[in-house]
Tab-separated table of C-alpha atoms and ligand atoms in Angstrom:
chain	number	residue	atom	x	y	z
A	1	UNK	CA	5.194	5.911	31.760
A	2	UNK	CA	5.155	4.727	28.134
A	3	UNK	CA	7.686	2.290	26.693
A	4	UNK	CA	10.756	3.759	25.064
A	5	UNK	CA	9.826	2.241	21.686
A	6	UNK	CA	6.684	4.374	21.514
A	7	UNK	CA	8.912	7.438	21.361
A	8	UNK	CA	10.466	6.046	18.186
A	9	UNK	CA	7.122	5.864	16.382
A	10	UNK	CA	5.750	8.874	14.558
A	11	UNK	CA	2.050	9.584	14.318
A	12	UNK	CA	0.732	8.641	10.867
A	13	UNK	CA	0.998	11.708	8.583
A	14	UNK	CA	-1.875	10.489	6.436
A	15	UNK	CA	-4.192	10.003	9.408
A	16	UNK	CA	-3.334	13.495	10.689
A	17	UNK	CA	-4.338	15.101	7.395
A	18	UNK	CA	-7.449	12.911	7.135
A	19	UNK	CA	-8.492	14.101	10.605
A	20	UNK	CA	-7.934	17.698	9.524
A	21	UNK	CA	-10.071	17.218	6.386
A	22	UNK	CA	-12.883	15.658	8.484
A	23	UNK	CA	-12.685	18.517	10.993
A	24	UNK	CA	-12.995	21.138	8.225
A	25	UNK	CA	-15.942	19.287	6.678
A	26	UNK	CA	-17.629	19.201	10.100
A	27	UNK	CA	-17.197	22.978	10.326
A	28	UNK	CA	-19.158	23.214	7.080
A	29	UNK	CA	-16.158	24.040	4.873
A	30	UNK	CA	-16.296	22.570	1.384
A	31	UNK	CA	-12.849	21.006	1.292
A	32	UNK	CA	-11.846	18.386	-1.230
A	33	UNK	CA	-9.827	15.634	0.347
A	34	UNK	CA	-6.931	14.214	-1.626
A	35	UNK	CA	-5.512	12.641	1.503
A	36	UNK	CA	-6.575	9.135	2.290
A	37	UNK	CA	-5.877	6.062	0.192
A	38	UNK	CA	-9.412	4.767	0.177
A	39	UNK	CA	-11.429	4.046	-2.982
A	40	UNK	CA	-14.675	6.048	-2.998
A	41	UNK	CA	-16.693	3.159	-4.490
A	42	UNK	CA	-19.082	0.946	-2.562
A	43	UNK	CA	-18.023	-2.632	-1.896
A	44	UNK	CA	-19.667	-4.707	-4.683
A	45	UNK	CA	-23.059	-6.033	-3.602
A	46	UNK	CA	-22.330	-9.736	-4.121
A	47	UNK	CA	-19.491	-9.405	-1.597
A	48	UNK	CA	-21.720	-7.682	0.963
A	49	UNK	CA	-24.399	-10.350	0.428
A	50	UNK	CA	-21.911	-13.168	1.007
A	51	UNK	CA	-21.039	-11.635	4.369
A	52	UNK	CA	-24.694	-11.245	5.362
A	53	UNK	CA	-25.367	-14.853	4.335
A	54	UNK	CA	-22.400	-16.016	6.411
A	55	UNK	CA	-23.729	-14.152	9.441
A	56	UNK	CA	-27.200	-15.626	8.959
A	57	UNK	CA	-25.654	-19.067	8.607
A	58	UNK	CA	-24.081	-18.618	12.041
A	59	UNK	CA	-20.465	-18.189	10.969
A	60	UNK	CA	-19.745	-16.214	14.097
A	61	UNK	CA	-17.373	-18.555	15.935
A	62	UNK	CA	-13.614	-18.994	16.312
A	63	UNK	CA	-11.695	-20.660	13.521
A	64	UNK	CA	-7.997	-21.587	13.211
A	65	UNK	CA	-5.547	-18.673	13.094
A	66	UNK	CA	-4.440	-19.147	9.448
A	67	UNK	CA	-7.979	-18.638	8.167
A	68	UNK	CA	-11.004	-20.280	6.618
A	69	UNK	CA	-9.852	-23.265	4.481
A	70	UNK	CA	-12.116	-22.173	1.619
A	71	UNK	CA	-10.536	-18.706	1.543
A	72	UNK	CA	-6.985	-20.041	1.804
A	73	UNK	CA	-7.771	-22.316	-1.125
A	74	UNK	CA	-9.173	-19.413	-3.186
A	75	UNK	CA	-6.111	-17.248	-2.423
A	76	UNK	CA	-3.730	-20.083	-3.349
A	77	UNK	CA	-5.588	-20.514	-6.668
A	78	UNK	CA	-5.418	-16.778	-7.368
A	79	UNK	CA	-1.732	-16.634	-6.461
A	80	UNK	CA	-0.931	-19.564	-8.757
A	81	UNK	CA	-3.060	-18.446	-11.694
A	82	UNK	CA	-2.535	-14.691	-11.629
A	83	UNK	CA	0.833	-14.284	-9.943
A	84	UNK	CA	2.530	-17.517	-10.949
A	85	UNK	CA	3.493	-18.171	-7.317
A	86	UNK	CA	3.815	-21.932	-6.872
A	87	UNK	CA	1.972	-22.298	-3.596
A	88	UNK	CA	-0.812	-24.275	-1.976
A	89	UNK	CA	-3.469	-23.397	0.602
A	90	UNK	CA	-1.038	-24.369	3.382
A	91	UNK	CA	1.195	-21.443	2.307
A	92	UNK	CA	-1.602	-18.910	2.736
A	93	UNK	CA	-2.250	-16.992	5.931
A	94	UNK	CA	-5.259	-14.703	6.311
A	95	UNK	CA	-4.962	-11.463	8.322
A	96	UNK	CA	-5.849	-7.787	7.930
A	97	UNK	CA	-3.246	-6.520	5.451
A	98	UNK	CA	-1.586	-4.091	7.822
A	99	UNK	CA	-1.357	-6.786	10.479
A	100	UNK	CA	0.037	-9.274	7.935
A	101	UNK	CA	2.819	-6.769	7.210
A	102	UNK	CA	3.460	-6.186	10.911
A	103	UNK	CA	3.554	-9.929	11.609
A	104	UNK	CA	5.944	-10.506	8.713
A	105	UNK	CA	8.375	-7.910	10.034
A	106	UNK	CA	8.000	-9.084	13.637
A	107	UNK	CA	8.593	-12.703	12.669
A	108	UNK	CA	11.780	-12.027	10.695
A	109	UNK	CA	13.613	-9.033	12.176
A	110	UNK	CA	15.990	-9.371	15.144
A	111	UNK	CA	17.116	-6.363	17.190
A	112	UNK	CA	19.681	-4.439	15.142
A	113	UNK	CA	18.843	-6.138	11.831
A	114	UNK	CA	18.721	-3.720	8.937
A	115	UNK	CA	15.581	-3.543	6.836
A	116	UNK	CA	15.814	-1.774	3.484
A	117	UNK	CA	12.749	0.361	2.920
A	118	UNK	CA	11.896	2.488	-0.105
A	119	UNK	CA	12.006	6.219	0.620
A	120	UNK	CA	9.403	7.622	0.149
A	121	UNK	CA	7.248	4.723	1.350
A	122	UNK	CA	3.899	3.999	2.889
A	123	UNK	CA	3.890	5.419	6.408
A	124	UNK	CA	3.769	2.185	8.427
A	125	UNK	CA	6.864	0.282	7.270
A	126	UNK	CA	9.319	2.250	9.401
A	127	UNK	CA	7.179	2.008	12.580
A	128	UNK	CA	6.876	-1.785	12.058
A	129	UNK	CA	10.659	-2.070	11.957
A	130	UNK	CA	11.048	0.218	14.998
A	131	UNK	CA	8.580	-1.885	16.969
A	132	UNK	CA	10.654	-4.978	16.130
A	133	UNK	CA	13.805	-3.133	17.357
A	134	UNK	CA	15.250	-3.355	13.853
A	135	UNK	CA	16.920	-0.547	11.943
A	136	UNK	CA	15.067	0.943	8.992
A	137	UNK	CA	17.481	1.813	6.184
A	138	UNK	CA	15.931	4.136	3.603
A	139	UNK	CA	16.564	3.366	-0.060
A	140	UNK	CA	16.002	6.730	-1.779
A	141	UNK	CA	13.762	6.464	-4.833
A	142	UNK	CA	14.902	8.874	-7.506
A	143	UNK	CA	12.592	11.181	-9.400
A	144	UNK	CA	14.670	10.612	-12.548
A	145	UNK	CA	13.871	6.878	-12.273
A	146	UNK	CA	10.166	7.805	-11.902
A	147	UNK	CA	10.435	6.738	-8.221
A	148	UNK	CA	10.962	3.066	-9.125
A	149	UNK	CA	12.965	0.992	-6.648
A	150	UNK	CA	15.987	0.088	-8.750
A	151	UNK	CA	18.514	-2.657	-7.944
A	152	UNK	CA	21.305	-0.060	-8.131
A	153	UNK	CA	19.732	1.977	-5.333
A	154	UNK	CA	19.101	-1.160	-3.247
A	155	UNK	CA	22.658	-2.485	-3.757
A	156	UNK	CA	24.132	0.736	-2.339
A	157	UNK	CA	22.401	0.174	0.986
A	158	UNK	CA	23.181	-3.515	1.573
A	159	UNK	CA	25.552	-4.188	4.492
A	160	UNK	CA	26.439	-7.349	6.457
A	161	UNK	CA	23.608	-6.411	8.835
A	162	UNK	CA	20.921	-6.345	6.134
A	163	UNK	CA	18.179	-8.917	6.685
A	164	UNK	CA	15.066	-7.827	4.781
A	165	UNK	CA	14.194	-5.831	1.668
A	166	UNK	CA	10.711	-4.334	1.666
A	167	UNK	CA	9.128	-3.682	-1.698
A	168	UNK	CA	5.918	-1.987	-2.726
A	169	UNK	CA	4.945	-1.878	-6.383
A	170	UNK	CA	2.693	-0.214	-7.453
A	171	UNK	CA	3.835	2.253	-4.852
A	172	UNK	CA	2.123	4.313	-2.242
A	173	UNK	CA	2.898	7.276	-2.242
A	174	UNK	CA	4.641	7.518	-5.635
A	175	UNK	CA	2.308	5.720	-8.044
A	176	UNK	CA	5.419	4.100	-9.547
A	177	UNK	CA	5.601	0.545	-10.868
A	178	UNK	CA	8.824	-1.469	-10.871
A	179	UNK	CA	9.872	-2.927	-14.201
A	180	UNK	CA	10.589	-6.617	-14.722
A	181	UNK	CA	14.308	-5.766	-14.858
A	182	UNK	CA	14.096	-3.942	-11.484
A	183	UNK	CA	12.380	-6.902	-9.863
A	184	UNK	CA	14.777	-9.451	-11.324
A	185	UNK	CA	17.735	-7.328	-10.213
A	186	UNK	CA	16.377	-7.064	-6.662
A	187	UNK	CA	15.752	-10.847	-6.624
A	188	UNK	CA	19.395	-11.442	-7.600
A	189	UNK	CA	20.567	-9.153	-4.800
A	190	UNK	CA	18.342	-10.971	-2.293
A	191	UNK	CA	19.783	-14.326	-3.360
A	192	UNK	CA	23.396	-13.122	-3.467
A	193	UNK	CA	23.187	-11.564	0.000
A	194	UNK	CA	20.813	-14.120	1.545
A	195	UNK	CA	18.060	-11.592	2.268
A	196	UNK	CA	14.335	-12.016	2.846
A	197	UNK	CA	11.923	-9.980	0.699
A	198	UNK	CA	8.648	-8.702	2.099
A	199	UNK	CA	6.654	-7.488	-0.879
A	200	UNK	CA	3.504	-5.454	-0.446
A	201	UNK	CA	1.394	-5.980	-3.554
A	202	UNK	CA	-1.903	-4.438	-2.440
A	203	UNK	CA	-2.125	-2.231	-5.537
A	204	UNK	CA	-1.264	-4.985	-8.030
A	205	UNK	CA	-4.532	-4.615	-9.964
A	206	UNK	CA	-4.510	-0.831	-10.140
A	207	UNK	CA	-1.989	-0.480	-12.904
A	208	UNK	CA	-2.125	1.580	-16.116
A	209	UNK	CA	-0.810	1.860	-19.656
A	210	UNK	CA	-0.478	-1.873	-20.218
A	211	UNK	CA	2.171	-2.293	-17.515
A	212	UNK	CA	2.290	-5.780	-15.985
A	213	UNK	CA	2.570	-6.591	-12.320
A	214	UNK	CA	5.274	-9.137	-11.534
A	215	UNK	CA	5.370	-10.952	-8.189
A	216	UNK	CA	8.968	-11.414	-7.076
A	217	UNK	CA	7.998	-14.730	-5.415
A	218	UNK	CA	7.348	-16.171	-8.887
A	219	UNK	CA	11.024	-15.852	-9.873
A	220	UNK	CA	13.366	-18.844	-9.567
A	221	UNK	CA	14.719	-19.363	-6.049
A	222	UNK	CA	12.555	-16.580	-4.572
A	223	UNK	CA	9.524	-18.337	-3.088
A	224	UNK	CA	11.546	-19.635	-0.148
A	225	UNK	CA	12.792	-16.144	0.758
A	226	UNK	CA	9.705	-14.025	0.017
A	227	UNK	CA	6.634	-13.082	1.992
A	228	UNK	CA	4.000	-11.745	-0.410
A	229	UNK	CA	1.363	-9.509	1.094
A	230	UNK	CA	-1.930	-8.651	-0.550
A	231	UNK	CA	-5.449	-7.675	0.464
A	232	UNK	CA	-8.996	-6.791	-0.405
A	233	UNK	CA	-9.090	-3.119	0.645
A	234	UNK	CA	-7.920	-1.457	-2.547
A	235	UNK	CA	-8.905	-3.956	-5.259
A	236	UNK	CA	-12.442	-4.568	-4.000
A	237	UNK	CA	-13.027	-1.295	-2.181
A	238	UNK	CA	-13.141	-3.103	1.162
A	239	UNK	CA	-11.044	-0.858	3.411
A	240	UNK	CA	-13.345	-1.146	6.417
A	241	UNK	CA	-13.541	-4.929	6.269
A	242	UNK	CA	-9.929	-5.315	7.412
A	243	UNK	CA	-9.112	-8.356	5.335
A	244	UNK	CA	-5.923	-9.382	3.585
A	245	UNK	CA	-3.435	-12.223	3.372
A	246	UNK	CA	0.141	-13.294	2.984
A	247	UNK	CA	1.691	-16.135	1.033
A	248	UNK	CA	4.980	-17.608	2.220
A	249	UNK	CA	7.000	-20.754	2.731
A	250	UNK	CA	5.894	-22.841	5.723
A	251	UNK	CA	8.721	-21.932	8.169
A	252	UNK	CA	7.642	-18.267	7.986
A	253	UNK	CA	4.026	-19.206	8.556
A	254	UNK	CA	4.935	-21.073	11.738
A	255	UNK	CA	6.390	-17.886	13.207
A	256	UNK	CA	3.652	-15.632	11.904
A	257	UNK	CA	0.966	-17.983	13.201
A	258	UNK	CA	2.412	-17.727	16.732
A	259	UNK	CA	2.144	-13.933	16.599
A	260	UNK	CA	-1.408	-14.055	15.313
A	261	UNK	CA	-2.493	-16.649	17.897
A	262	UNK	CA	-1.361	-14.265	20.611
A	263	UNK	CA	-2.668	-11.056	19.078
A	264	UNK	CA	-5.842	-11.044	16.965
A	265	UNK	CA	-6.391	-14.878	16.815
A	266	UNK	CA	-7.786	-14.670	13.288
A	267	UNK	CA	-9.562	-12.345	10.874
A	268	UNK	CA	-13.344	-12.310	11.522
A	269	UNK	CA	-14.945	-15.554	10.301
A	270	UNK	CA	-17.918	-14.127	8.363
A	271	UNK	CA	-15.702	-11.477	6.723
A	272	UNK	CA	-13.570	-14.269	5.309
A	273	UNK	CA	-16.644	-15.568	3.449
A	274	UNK	CA	-16.872	-12.140	1.807
A	275	UNK	CA	-13.253	-12.602	0.757
A	276	UNK	CA	-14.165	-15.866	-0.991
A	277	UNK	CA	-16.968	-14.060	-2.864
A	278	UNK	CA	-14.595	-11.278	-3.876
A	279	UNK	CA	-12.021	-13.633	-5.357
A	280	UNK	CA	-14.411	-16.106	-6.935
A	281	UNK	CA	-17.216	-13.756	-7.985
A	282	UNK	CA	-17.498	-11.425	-10.990
A	283	UNK	CA	-14.495	-9.132	-11.508
A	284	UNK	CA	-16.341	-6.485	-13.607
A	285	UNK	CA	-16.718	-4.107	-10.647
A	286	UNK	CA	-12.938	-4.178	-10.214
A	287	UNK	CA	-12.336	-3.454	-13.885
A	288	UNK	CA	-14.780	-0.537	-13.753
A	289	UNK	CA	-13.006	0.958	-10.773
A	290	UNK	CA	-9.643	0.632	-12.509
A	291	UNK	CA	-11.018	2.402	-15.621
A	292	UNK	CA	-12.247	5.217	-13.410
A	293	UNK	CA	-8.885	5.496	-11.628
A	294	UNK	CA	-7.193	5.711	-15.023
A	295	UNK	CA	-9.462	8.626	-16.034
A	296	UNK	CA	-8.628	10.424	-12.808
A	297	UNK	CA	-4.928	9.712	-13.231
A	298	UNK	CA	-5.124	11.397	-16.626
A	299	UNK	CA	-6.830	14.472	-15.167
A	300	UNK	CA	-4.321	14.793	-12.315
A	301	UNK	CA	-1.320	14.338	-14.567
A	302	UNK	CA	-2.643	16.794	-17.169
A	303	UNK	CA	-3.033	19.496	-14.507
A	304	UNK	CA	0.402	18.841	-13.024
A	305	UNK	CA	1.986	19.142	-16.448
A	306	UNK	CA	0.175	22.424	-17.053
A	307	UNK	CA	1.092	23.942	-13.687
A	308	UNK	CA	4.172	26.078	-13.501
A	309	UNK	CA	6.144	25.391	-10.329
A	310	UNK	CA	4.990	21.748	-10.136
A	311	UNK	CA	6.053	18.448	-11.670
A	312	UNK	CA	5.619	14.686	-11.215
A	313	UNK	CA	6.346	11.510	-13.111
A	314	UNK	CA	3.190	10.104	-14.672
A	315	UNK	CA	1.657	7.697	-12.101
A	316	UNK	CA	1.719	4.161	-13.500
A	317	UNK	CA	-0.222	2.445	-10.761
A	318	UNK	CA	-2.123	2.808	-7.444
A	319	UNK	CA	-4.093	6.052	-7.062
A	320	UNK	CA	-1.458	8.562	-6.097
A	321	UNK	CA	0.558	11.301	-7.739
A	322	UNK	CA	3.678	12.489	-5.928
A	323	UNK	CA	3.922	16.110	-6.934
A	324	UNK	CA	7.065	18.201	-6.577
A	325	UNK	CA	6.695	21.924	-5.908
A	326	UNK	CA	9.254	24.663	-6.431
A	327	UNK	CA	7.877	27.224	-3.965
A	328	UNK	CA	10.054	28.076	-0.972
A	329	UNK	CA	7.899	26.367	1.664
A	330	UNK	CA	8.092	23.252	3.824
A	331	UNK	CA	5.806	20.388	2.839
A	332	UNK	CA	3.498	21.106	5.739
A	333	UNK	CA	3.372	24.812	4.849
A	334	UNK	CA	2.477	23.861	1.275
A	335	UNK	CA	-0.261	21.472	2.467
A	336	UNK	CA	-1.663	24.230	4.692
A	337	UNK	CA	-1.450	26.793	1.893
A	338	UNK	CA	-3.360	24.501	-0.506
A	339	UNK	CA	-5.950	23.876	2.168
A	340	UNK	CA	-6.537	27.589	2.756
A	341	UNK	CA	-6.204	28.810	-0.804
A	342	UNK	CA	-7.584	25.917	-2.867
A	343	UNK	CA	-9.642	24.172	-0.163
A	344	UNK	CA	-7.881	20.942	-1.042
A	345	UNK	CA	-6.269	18.695	1.548
A	346	UNK	CA	-3.127	16.840	0.440
A	347	UNK	CA	-0.490	14.966	2.433
A	348	UNK	CA	2.964	16.523	2.966
A	349	UNK	CA	5.561	14.483	1.060
A	350	UNK	CA	8.010	14.244	3.959
A	351	UNK	CA	5.427	12.192	5.925
A	352	UNK	CA	6.610	9.331	3.692
A	353	UNK	CA	10.331	9.744	4.363
A	354	UNK	CA	13.109	12.296	3.996
A	355	UNK	CA	13.303	11.730	0.226
A	356	UNK	CA	9.699	12.936	0.009
A	357	UNK	CA	10.697	16.537	0.831
A	358	UNK	CA	9.414	19.284	-1.486
A	359	UNK	CA	6.487	17.092	-2.544
A	360	UNK	CA	2.873	16.534	-1.654
A	361	UNK	CA	0.928	13.335	-2.232
A	362	UNK	CA	-2.308	13.651	-4.145
A	363	UNK	CA	-4.662	10.705	-3.720
A	364	UNK	CA	-7.151	10.554	-6.581
A	365	UNK	CA	-9.326	7.909	-4.950
A	366	UNK	CA	-12.136	10.429	-4.843
A	367	UNK	CA	-15.037	11.457	-7.119
A	368	UNK	CA	-13.882	12.396	-10.628
A	369	UNK	CA	-15.661	15.782	-10.476
A	370	UNK	CA	-13.763	16.578	-7.253
A	371	UNK	CA	-10.502	15.488	-8.842
A	372	UNK	CA	-11.056	17.989	-11.674
A	373	UNK	CA	-12.119	20.779	-9.309
A	374	UNK	CA	-9.381	20.113	-6.779
A	375	UNK	CA	-6.630	20.015	-9.386
A	376	UNK	CA	-7.853	23.262	-10.959
A	377	UNK	CA	-7.690	24.793	-7.455
A	378	UNK	CA	-4.154	23.501	-6.870
A	379	UNK	CA	-3.021	24.873	-10.243
A	380	UNK	CA	-4.475	28.314	-9.520
A	381	UNK	CA	-3.013	28.368	-6.009
A	382	UNK	CA	0.486	27.367	-7.116
A	383	UNK	CA	0.522	29.849	-9.947
A	384	UNK	CA	-0.173	32.692	-7.535
A	385	UNK	CA	3.125	32.051	-5.769
B	401	LIG	C1	1.070	0.273	0.485
B	401	LIG	C2	0.020	-0.115	1.463
B	401	LIG	N1	0.152	-1.271	2.124
B	401	LIG	C3	-0.755	-1.662	3.025
B	401	LIG	C4	-1.855	-0.900	3.317
B	401	LIG	C5	-2.796	-1.360	4.377
B	401	LIG	O1	-3.927	-1.914	3.861
B	401	LIG	P1	-5.161	-2.239	4.798
B	401	LIG	O2	-5.832	-0.969	5.090
B	401	LIG	O3	-5.966	-3.171	4.002
B	401	LIG	O4	-4.630	-2.893	6.036
B	401	LIG	C6	-2.033	0.321	2.655
B	401	LIG	C7	-3.173	1.189	2.994
B	401	LIG	O5	-3.221	2.353	2.741
B	401	LIG	C8	-1.085	0.716	1.695
B	401	LIG	O6	-1.199	1.869	1.020
């Protein structure tokens, strides 16, 4: 009864584990969830107020698909000032982040086109490519390169059928951050082989140890071949608002706009006013959240280093550690063992791609006290094996 393409799409591994954690909590079990990539902070009040004001002002009607002009303007300003992307409001398209990524893939990938995807990667890239009848080509990220996506690894996977390179730095699930040299090398490959880059920069602000985020679209000759995706969920703790954007050259926007006109029309009007408040309002709440994530990163990394039978590169960005385990178990068996023994729910590493095997992802976007307790539990459980 269902279309053949549905058979090619896996259920989201992160959602499965999140559902399991919720179920256990409902049963009264005191599990600590290290599963979902959702900041535990409240959305800053000035952002909430801007949305309420917009509702009271009657901003409840249709607008044009690309978004509220005021928000597009604010995003273009941010992209120019912070990311050095030479764009204007007409290059900005507002959509929930996940949908912006889907639309970007759908608008650029023909059946059979190869799309290079980091492995491990966030769970939705491969399904996007499958839905567009493209071929996802994993680019294994190496532990010895701290899971960065290096030009050498990308170059190995380029063929005459390659069309798109997908990038994600800081990375979910690895917490890695590409260096300037990595990004420049990938840009050169994209230019040499006439490839499009779709770069998912949702964690750009959550970055540690003085590392700097570099947008590939800011490099010479890259704007015209790059779709830059970003959003409000992670930076402003706005996951439930479903608001994000993309910045791209106008021919891409034409295609993407057609998809949006025939799918979601536009992101909710009053929510877009909250987006303006987020970008133009005080940034202290963001800085506070980042400081807190850094503290938690330090706790998680300290425990991993102290645990025999476990290892991980130090996370440099986002709020994830990708922890390797030595025990003779599958990733799912390990996740189940940690749930039973340590009452901690993690995500099996192979949910993020074959190169994720023998790992679990630990999301530290949860209360600092739980991070400490959960990591102590994981250490004790692993050392029993
Ligand atoms: C790498 C990455 N990209 C995109 C998204 C989707 O963001 P949103 O929930 O705002 O659509 C996520 C969410 O977890 C993510 O981790």
